[in-house]
PDB file of C-alpha atoms in Angstrom:
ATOM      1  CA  UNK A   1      71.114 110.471  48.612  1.00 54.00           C
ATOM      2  CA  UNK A   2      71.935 112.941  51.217  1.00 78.00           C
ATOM      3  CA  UNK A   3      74.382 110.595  53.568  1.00 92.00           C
ATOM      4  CA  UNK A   4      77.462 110.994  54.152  1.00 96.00           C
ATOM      5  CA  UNK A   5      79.822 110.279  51.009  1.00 96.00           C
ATOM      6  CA  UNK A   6      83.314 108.737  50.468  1.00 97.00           C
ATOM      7  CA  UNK A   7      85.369 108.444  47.713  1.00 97.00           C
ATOM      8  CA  UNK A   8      87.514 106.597  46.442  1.00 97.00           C
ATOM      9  CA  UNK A   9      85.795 103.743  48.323  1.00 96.00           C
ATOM     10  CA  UNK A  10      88.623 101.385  47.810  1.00 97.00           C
ATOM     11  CA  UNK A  11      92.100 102.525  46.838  1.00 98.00           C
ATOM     12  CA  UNK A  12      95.340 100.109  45.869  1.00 98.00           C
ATOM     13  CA  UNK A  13      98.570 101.447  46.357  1.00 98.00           C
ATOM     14  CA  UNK A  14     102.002 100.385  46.479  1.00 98.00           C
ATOM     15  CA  UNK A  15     104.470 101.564  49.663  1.00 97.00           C
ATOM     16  CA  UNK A  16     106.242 104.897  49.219  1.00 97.00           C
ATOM     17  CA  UNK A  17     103.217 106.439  47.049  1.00 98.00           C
ATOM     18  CA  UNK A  18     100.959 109.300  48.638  1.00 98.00           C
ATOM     19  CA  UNK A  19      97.178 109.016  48.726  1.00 98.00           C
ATOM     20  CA  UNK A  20      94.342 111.201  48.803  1.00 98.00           C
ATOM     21  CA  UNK A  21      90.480 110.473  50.357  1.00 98.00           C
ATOM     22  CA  UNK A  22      87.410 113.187  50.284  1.00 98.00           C
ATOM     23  CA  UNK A  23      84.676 113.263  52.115  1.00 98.00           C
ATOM     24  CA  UNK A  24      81.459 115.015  51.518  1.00 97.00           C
ATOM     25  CA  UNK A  25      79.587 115.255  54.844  1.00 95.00           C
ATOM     26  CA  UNK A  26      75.734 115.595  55.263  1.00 93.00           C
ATOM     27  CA  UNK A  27      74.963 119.288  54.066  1.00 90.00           C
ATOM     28  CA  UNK A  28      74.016 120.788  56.622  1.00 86.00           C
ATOM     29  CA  UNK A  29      76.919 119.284  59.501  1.00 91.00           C
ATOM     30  CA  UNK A  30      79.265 121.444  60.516  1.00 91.00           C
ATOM     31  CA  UNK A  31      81.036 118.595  62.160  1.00 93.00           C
ATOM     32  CA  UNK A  32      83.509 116.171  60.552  1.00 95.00           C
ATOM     33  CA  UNK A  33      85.395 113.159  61.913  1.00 96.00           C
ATOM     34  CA  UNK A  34      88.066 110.913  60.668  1.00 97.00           C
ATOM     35  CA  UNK A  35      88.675 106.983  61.737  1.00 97.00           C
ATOM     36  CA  UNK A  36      90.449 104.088  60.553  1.00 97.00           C
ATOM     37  CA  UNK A  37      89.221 101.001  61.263  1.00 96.00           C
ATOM     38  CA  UNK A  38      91.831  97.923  60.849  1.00 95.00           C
ATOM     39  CA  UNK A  39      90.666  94.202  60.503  1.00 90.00           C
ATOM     40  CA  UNK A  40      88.762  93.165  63.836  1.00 87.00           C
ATOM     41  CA  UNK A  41      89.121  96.343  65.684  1.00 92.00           C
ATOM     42  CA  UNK A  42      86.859  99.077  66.318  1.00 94.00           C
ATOM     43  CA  UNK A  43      87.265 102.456  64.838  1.00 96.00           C
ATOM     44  CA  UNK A  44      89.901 104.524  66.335  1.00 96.00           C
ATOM     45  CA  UNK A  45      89.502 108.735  66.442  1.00 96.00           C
ATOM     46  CA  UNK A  46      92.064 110.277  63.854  1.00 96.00           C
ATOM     47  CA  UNK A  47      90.989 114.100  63.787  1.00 96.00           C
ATOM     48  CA  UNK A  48      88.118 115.888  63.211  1.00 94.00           C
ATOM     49  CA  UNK A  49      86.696 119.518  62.687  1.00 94.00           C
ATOM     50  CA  UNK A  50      83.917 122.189  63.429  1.00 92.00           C
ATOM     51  CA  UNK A  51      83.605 123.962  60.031  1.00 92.00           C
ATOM     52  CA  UNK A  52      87.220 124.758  58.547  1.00 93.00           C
ATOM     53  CA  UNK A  53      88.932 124.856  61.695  1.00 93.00           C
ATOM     54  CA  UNK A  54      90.771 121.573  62.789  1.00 93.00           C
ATOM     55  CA  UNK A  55      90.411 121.441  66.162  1.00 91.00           C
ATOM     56  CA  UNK A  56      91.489 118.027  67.564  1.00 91.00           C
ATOM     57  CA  UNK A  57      94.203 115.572  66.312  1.00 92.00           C
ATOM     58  CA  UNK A  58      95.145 112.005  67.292  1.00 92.00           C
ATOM     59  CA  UNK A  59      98.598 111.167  68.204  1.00 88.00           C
ATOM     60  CA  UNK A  60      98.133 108.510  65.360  1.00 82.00           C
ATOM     61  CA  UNK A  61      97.647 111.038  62.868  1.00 84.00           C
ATOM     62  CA  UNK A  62     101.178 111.452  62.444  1.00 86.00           C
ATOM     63  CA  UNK A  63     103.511 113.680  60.427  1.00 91.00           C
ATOM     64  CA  UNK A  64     102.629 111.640  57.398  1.00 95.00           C
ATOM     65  CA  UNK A  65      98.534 112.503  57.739  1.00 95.00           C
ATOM     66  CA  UNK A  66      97.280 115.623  56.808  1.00 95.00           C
ATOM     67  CA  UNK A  67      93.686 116.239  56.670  1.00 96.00           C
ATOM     68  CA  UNK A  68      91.863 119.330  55.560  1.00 96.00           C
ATOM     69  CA  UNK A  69      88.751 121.092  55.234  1.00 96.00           C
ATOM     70  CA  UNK A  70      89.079 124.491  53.708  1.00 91.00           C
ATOM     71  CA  UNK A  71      86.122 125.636  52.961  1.00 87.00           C
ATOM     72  CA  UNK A  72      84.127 123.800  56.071  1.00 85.00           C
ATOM     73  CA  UNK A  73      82.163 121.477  53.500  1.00 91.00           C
ATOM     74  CA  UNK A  74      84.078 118.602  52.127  1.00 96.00           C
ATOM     75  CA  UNK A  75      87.276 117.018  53.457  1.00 98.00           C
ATOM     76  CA  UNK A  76      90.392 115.982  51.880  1.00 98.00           C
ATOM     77  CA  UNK A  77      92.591 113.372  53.794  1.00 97.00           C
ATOM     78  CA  UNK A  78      96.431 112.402  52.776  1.00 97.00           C
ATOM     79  CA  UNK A  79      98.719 110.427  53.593  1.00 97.00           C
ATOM     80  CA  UNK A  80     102.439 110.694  52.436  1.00 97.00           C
ATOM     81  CA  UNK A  81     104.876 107.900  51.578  1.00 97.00           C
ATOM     82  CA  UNK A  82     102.424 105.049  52.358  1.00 97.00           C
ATOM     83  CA  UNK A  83     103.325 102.159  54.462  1.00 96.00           C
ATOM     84  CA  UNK A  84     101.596  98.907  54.651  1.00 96.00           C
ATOM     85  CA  UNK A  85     100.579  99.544  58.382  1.00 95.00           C
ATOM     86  CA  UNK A  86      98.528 102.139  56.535  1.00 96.00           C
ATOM     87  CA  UNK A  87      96.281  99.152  55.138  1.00 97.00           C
ATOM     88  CA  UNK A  88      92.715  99.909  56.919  1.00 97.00           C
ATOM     89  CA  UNK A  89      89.422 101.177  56.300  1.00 96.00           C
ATOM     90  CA  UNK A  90      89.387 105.125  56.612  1.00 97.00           C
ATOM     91  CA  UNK A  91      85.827 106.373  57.886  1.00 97.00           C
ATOM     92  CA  UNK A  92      84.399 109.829  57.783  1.00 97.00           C
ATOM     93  CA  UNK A  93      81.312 110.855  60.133  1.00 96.00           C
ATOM     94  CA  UNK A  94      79.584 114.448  60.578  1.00 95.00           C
ATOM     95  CA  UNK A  95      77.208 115.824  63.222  1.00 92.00           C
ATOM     96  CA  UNK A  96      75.079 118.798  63.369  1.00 87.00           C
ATOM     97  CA  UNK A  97      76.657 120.773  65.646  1.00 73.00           C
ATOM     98  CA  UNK A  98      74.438 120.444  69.329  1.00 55.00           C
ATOM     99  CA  UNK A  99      71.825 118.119  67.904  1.00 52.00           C
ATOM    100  CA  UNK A 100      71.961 114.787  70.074  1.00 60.00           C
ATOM    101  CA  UNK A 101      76.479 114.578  68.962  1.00 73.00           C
ATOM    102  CA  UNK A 102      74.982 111.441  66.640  1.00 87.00           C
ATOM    103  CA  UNK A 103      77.934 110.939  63.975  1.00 93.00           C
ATOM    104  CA  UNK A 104      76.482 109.705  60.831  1.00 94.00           C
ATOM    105  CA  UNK A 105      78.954 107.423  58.922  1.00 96.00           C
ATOM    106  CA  UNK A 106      80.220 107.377  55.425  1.00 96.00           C
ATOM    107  CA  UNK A 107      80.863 103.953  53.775  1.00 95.00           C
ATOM    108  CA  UNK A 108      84.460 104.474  54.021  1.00 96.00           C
ATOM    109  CA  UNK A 109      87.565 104.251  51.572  1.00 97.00           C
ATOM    110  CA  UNK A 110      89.650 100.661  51.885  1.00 97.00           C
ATOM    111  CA  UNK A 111      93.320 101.436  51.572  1.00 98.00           C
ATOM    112  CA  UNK A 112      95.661  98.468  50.459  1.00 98.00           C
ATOM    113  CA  UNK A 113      99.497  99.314  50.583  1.00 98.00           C
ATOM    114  CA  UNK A 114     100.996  96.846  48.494  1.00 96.00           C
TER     115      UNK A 114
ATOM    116  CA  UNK B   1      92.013 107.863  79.159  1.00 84.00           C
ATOM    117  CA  UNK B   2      88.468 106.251  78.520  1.00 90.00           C
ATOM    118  CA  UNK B   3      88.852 102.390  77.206  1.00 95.00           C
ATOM    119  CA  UNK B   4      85.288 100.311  75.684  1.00 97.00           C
ATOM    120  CA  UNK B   5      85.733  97.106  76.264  1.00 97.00           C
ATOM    121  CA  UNK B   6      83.523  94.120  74.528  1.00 97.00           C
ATOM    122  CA  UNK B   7      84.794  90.904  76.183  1.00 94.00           C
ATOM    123  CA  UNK B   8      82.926  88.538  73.554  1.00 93.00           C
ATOM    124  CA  UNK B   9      84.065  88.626  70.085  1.00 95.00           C
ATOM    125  CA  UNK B  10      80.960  86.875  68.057  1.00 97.00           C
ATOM    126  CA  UNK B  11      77.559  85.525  69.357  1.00 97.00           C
ATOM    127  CA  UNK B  12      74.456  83.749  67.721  1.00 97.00           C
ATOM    128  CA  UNK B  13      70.806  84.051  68.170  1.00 97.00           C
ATOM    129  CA  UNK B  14      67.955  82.242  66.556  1.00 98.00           C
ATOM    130  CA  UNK B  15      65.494  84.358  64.796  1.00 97.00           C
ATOM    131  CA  UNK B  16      62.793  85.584  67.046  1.00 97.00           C
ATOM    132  CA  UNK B  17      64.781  85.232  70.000  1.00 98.00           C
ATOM    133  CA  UNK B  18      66.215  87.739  72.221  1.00 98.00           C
ATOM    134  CA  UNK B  19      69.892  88.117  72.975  1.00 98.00           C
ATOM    135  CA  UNK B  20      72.111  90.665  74.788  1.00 98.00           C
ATOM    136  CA  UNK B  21      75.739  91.916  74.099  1.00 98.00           C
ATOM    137  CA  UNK B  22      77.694  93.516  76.898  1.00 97.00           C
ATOM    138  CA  UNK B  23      79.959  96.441  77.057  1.00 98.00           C
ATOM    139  CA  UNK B  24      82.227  97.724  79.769  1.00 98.00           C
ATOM    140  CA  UNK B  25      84.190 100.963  79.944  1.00 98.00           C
ATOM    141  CA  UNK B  26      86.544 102.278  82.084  1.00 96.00           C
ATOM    142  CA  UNK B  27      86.280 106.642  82.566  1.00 95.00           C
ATOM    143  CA  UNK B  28      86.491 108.632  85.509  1.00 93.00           C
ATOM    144  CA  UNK B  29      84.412 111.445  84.008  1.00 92.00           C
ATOM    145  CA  UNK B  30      80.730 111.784  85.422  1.00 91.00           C
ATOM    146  CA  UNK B  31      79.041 113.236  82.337  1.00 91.00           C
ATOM    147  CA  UNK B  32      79.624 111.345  78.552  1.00 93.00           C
ATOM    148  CA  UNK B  33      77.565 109.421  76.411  1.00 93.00           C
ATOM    149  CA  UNK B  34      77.227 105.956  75.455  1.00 96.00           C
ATOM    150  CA  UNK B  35      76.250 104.415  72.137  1.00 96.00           C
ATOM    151  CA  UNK B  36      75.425 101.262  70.577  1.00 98.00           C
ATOM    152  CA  UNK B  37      76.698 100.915  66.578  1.00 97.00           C
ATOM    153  CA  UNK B  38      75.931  99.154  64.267  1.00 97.00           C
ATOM    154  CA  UNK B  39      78.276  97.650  60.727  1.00 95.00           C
ATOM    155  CA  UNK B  40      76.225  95.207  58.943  1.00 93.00           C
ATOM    156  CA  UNK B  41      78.916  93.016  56.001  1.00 87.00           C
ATOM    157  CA  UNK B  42      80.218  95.662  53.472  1.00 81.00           C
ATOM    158  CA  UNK B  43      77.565  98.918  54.814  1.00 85.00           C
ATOM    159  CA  UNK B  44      78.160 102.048  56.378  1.00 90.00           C
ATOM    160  CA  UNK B  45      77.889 102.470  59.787  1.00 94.00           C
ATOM    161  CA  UNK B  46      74.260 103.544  61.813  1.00 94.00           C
ATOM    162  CA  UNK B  47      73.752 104.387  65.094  1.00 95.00           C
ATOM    163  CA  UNK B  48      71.202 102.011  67.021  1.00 97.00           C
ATOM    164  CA  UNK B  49      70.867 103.418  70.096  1.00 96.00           C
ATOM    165  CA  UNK B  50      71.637 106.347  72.557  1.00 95.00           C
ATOM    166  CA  UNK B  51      72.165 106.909  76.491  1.00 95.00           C
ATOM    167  CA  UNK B  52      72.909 109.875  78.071  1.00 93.00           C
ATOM    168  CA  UNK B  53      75.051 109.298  81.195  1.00 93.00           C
ATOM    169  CA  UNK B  54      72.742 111.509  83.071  1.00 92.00           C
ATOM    170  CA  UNK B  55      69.810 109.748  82.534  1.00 91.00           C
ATOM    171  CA  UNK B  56      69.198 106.615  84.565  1.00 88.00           C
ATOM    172  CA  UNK B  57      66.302 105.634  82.475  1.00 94.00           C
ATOM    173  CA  UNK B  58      67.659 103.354  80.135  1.00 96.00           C
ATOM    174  CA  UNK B  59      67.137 104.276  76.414  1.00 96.00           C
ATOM    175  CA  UNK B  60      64.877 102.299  74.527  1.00 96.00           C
ATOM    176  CA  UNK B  61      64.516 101.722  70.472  1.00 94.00           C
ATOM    177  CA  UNK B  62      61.227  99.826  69.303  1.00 96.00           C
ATOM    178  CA  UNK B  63      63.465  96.176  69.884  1.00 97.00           C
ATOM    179  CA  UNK B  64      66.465  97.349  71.027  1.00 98.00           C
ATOM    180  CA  UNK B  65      67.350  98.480  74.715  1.00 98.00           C
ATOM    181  CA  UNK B  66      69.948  99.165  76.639  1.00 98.00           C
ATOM    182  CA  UNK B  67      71.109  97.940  80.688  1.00 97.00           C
ATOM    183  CA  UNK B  68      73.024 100.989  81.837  1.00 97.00           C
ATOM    184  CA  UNK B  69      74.868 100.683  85.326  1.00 96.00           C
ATOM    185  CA  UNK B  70      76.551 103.596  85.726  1.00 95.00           C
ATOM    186  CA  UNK B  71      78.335 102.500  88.871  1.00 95.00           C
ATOM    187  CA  UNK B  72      79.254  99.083  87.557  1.00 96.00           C
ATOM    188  CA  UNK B  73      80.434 100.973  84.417  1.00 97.00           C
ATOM    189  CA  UNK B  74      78.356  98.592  82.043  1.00 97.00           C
ATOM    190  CA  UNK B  75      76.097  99.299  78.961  1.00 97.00           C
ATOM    191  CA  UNK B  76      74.869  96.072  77.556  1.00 98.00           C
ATOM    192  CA  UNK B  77      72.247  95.930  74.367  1.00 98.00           C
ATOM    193  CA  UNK B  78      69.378  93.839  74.161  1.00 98.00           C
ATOM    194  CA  UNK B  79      67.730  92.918  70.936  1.00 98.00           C
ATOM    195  CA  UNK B  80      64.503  91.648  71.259  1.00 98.00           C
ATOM    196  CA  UNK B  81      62.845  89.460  68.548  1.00 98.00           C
ATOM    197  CA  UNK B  82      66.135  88.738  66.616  1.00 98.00           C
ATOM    198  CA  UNK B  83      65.991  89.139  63.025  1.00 97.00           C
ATOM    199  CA  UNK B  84      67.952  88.245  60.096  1.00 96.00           C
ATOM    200  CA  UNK B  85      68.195  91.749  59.449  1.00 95.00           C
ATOM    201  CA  UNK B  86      70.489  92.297  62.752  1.00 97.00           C
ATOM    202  CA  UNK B  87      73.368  89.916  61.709  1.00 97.00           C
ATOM    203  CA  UNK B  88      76.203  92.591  61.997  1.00 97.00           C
ATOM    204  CA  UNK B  89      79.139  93.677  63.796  1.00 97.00           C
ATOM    205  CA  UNK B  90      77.904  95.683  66.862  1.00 98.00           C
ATOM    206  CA  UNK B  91      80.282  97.999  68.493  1.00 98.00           C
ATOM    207  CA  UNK B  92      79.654  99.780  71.628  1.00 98.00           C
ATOM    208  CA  UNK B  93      81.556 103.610  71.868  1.00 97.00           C
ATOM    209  CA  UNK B  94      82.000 106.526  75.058  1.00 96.00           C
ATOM    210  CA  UNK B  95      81.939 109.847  74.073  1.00 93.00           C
ATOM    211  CA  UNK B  96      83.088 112.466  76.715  1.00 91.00           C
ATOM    212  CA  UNK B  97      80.656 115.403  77.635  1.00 87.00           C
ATOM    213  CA  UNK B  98      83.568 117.262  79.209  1.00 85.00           C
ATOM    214  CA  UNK B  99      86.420 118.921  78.339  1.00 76.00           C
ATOM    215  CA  UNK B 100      85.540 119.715  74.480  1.00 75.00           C
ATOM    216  CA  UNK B 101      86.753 116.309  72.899  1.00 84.00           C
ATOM    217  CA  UNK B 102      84.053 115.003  70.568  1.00 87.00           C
ATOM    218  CA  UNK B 103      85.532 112.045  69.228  1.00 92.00           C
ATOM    219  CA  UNK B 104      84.221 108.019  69.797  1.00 95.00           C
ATOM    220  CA  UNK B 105      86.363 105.752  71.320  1.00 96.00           C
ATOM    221  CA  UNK B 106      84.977 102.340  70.634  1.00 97.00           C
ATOM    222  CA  UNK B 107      85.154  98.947  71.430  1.00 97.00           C
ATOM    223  CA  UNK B 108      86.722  95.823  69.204  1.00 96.00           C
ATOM    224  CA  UNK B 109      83.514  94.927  68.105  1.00 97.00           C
ATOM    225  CA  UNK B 110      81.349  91.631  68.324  1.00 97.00           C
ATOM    226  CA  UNK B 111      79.743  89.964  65.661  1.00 97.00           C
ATOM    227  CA  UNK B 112      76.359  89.007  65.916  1.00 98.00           C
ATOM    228  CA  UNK B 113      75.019  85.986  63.891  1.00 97.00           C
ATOM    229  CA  UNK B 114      70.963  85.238  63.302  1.00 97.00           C
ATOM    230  CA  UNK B 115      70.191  81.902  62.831  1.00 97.00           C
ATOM    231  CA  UNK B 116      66.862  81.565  60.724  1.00 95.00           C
TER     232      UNK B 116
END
């Protein structure tokens, strides 16, 4: 399978703990995006990259989020000290970079804060 | 900043049948792109359709096609020949083609139920 992978794809955690997500995007993307997607809402933009170089962030992502691609393949996103408004589906996507801006999706990672 | 709106929040359709979900967005940019997702239950998310804002041909996908007004600021999606297949969510997102932001804004979504 060559799609775009998530993992864990659903994590349990109880408030105050710190999580970590990876994505693997499609191998050849340069591209990679990060949503969260709450019950009955669309996905809303949390940051995303070209390679290893971060180069837009949401004012959601706050100081809590980090997200990080070091080596411009995978992607590691974490979030410190949970809180249960953190409870939401977190979605990666990646694009070839000038080839139609389609974002393919991952399957995403659910996050519970207990 | 650019807001997707999708007024109605679930919708049915008998198999076969044809049915269209609208989409309204608010920008004052001139050049962006519109797209049509879709989530079916528990699956990743696929594109189903593309328009460029350029373009006033509307884009076309063996059953699926888009109504793009580019005035009116509306980008509706018609499926044609319904099938059980396209029970999903469906959300409708504006991507910017200025100013170097990449990133989807989307709508809330509408769910779309196929009758058989």
């Amino acid at each position: 399978d060559t799609g775009v992978s998530q993992d864990p794809r659903h994590k349990i955690t109880k408030r105050g703990q710190n999580v970590t997500f990876r994505c693997d995007p499609i191998s050849e993307h340069n591209r990679l995006y990060w949503y969260r997607q709450t019950l009955g809402q669309g996905p809303e933009f949390l940051t995303y990259f070209q390679n290893e170089a971060q180069l837009e962030k949401s004012r959601l992502l706050s100081d809590r989020f980090s997200a990080e691609r070091p080596k411009g393949s995978f992607s590691t996103l974490e979030i410190q000290r949970t809180e249960q408004g953190d409870s939401a589906m977190y979605l990666c996507a990646s694009s070839l970079n000038g080839h139609s801006y389609e974002q393919y999706f991952g399957p995403g990672t659910r996050l519970t804060v207990t | 900043a650019q807001t997707v709106t999708q007024s109605q929040p679930e919708m049915s359709v008998q198999e076969a049948e044809t049915v269209t979900l609208s989409c309204t967005y608010d920008t004052s940019e001139s050049d962006y792109y519109l797209f049509w997702y879709k989530q079916p239950p528990s699956r990743q998310m696929i594109l189903v359709i593309r328009q460029e804002a350029y373009k006033q041909q509307n884009a076309t996908e063996n059953r699926f096609s888009v109504n793009f007004q580019k005035a009116a600021k509306s980008f509706s999606l018609k499926i044609s020949d319904s099938q059980l297949g396209d029970a999903a969510m469906y959300f409708c997102a504006y991507r910017s083609n200025q100013g170097g932001s990449e990133k989807l804004v989307f709508g809330k979504g509408m769910k779309l139920t196929v009758n058989p």
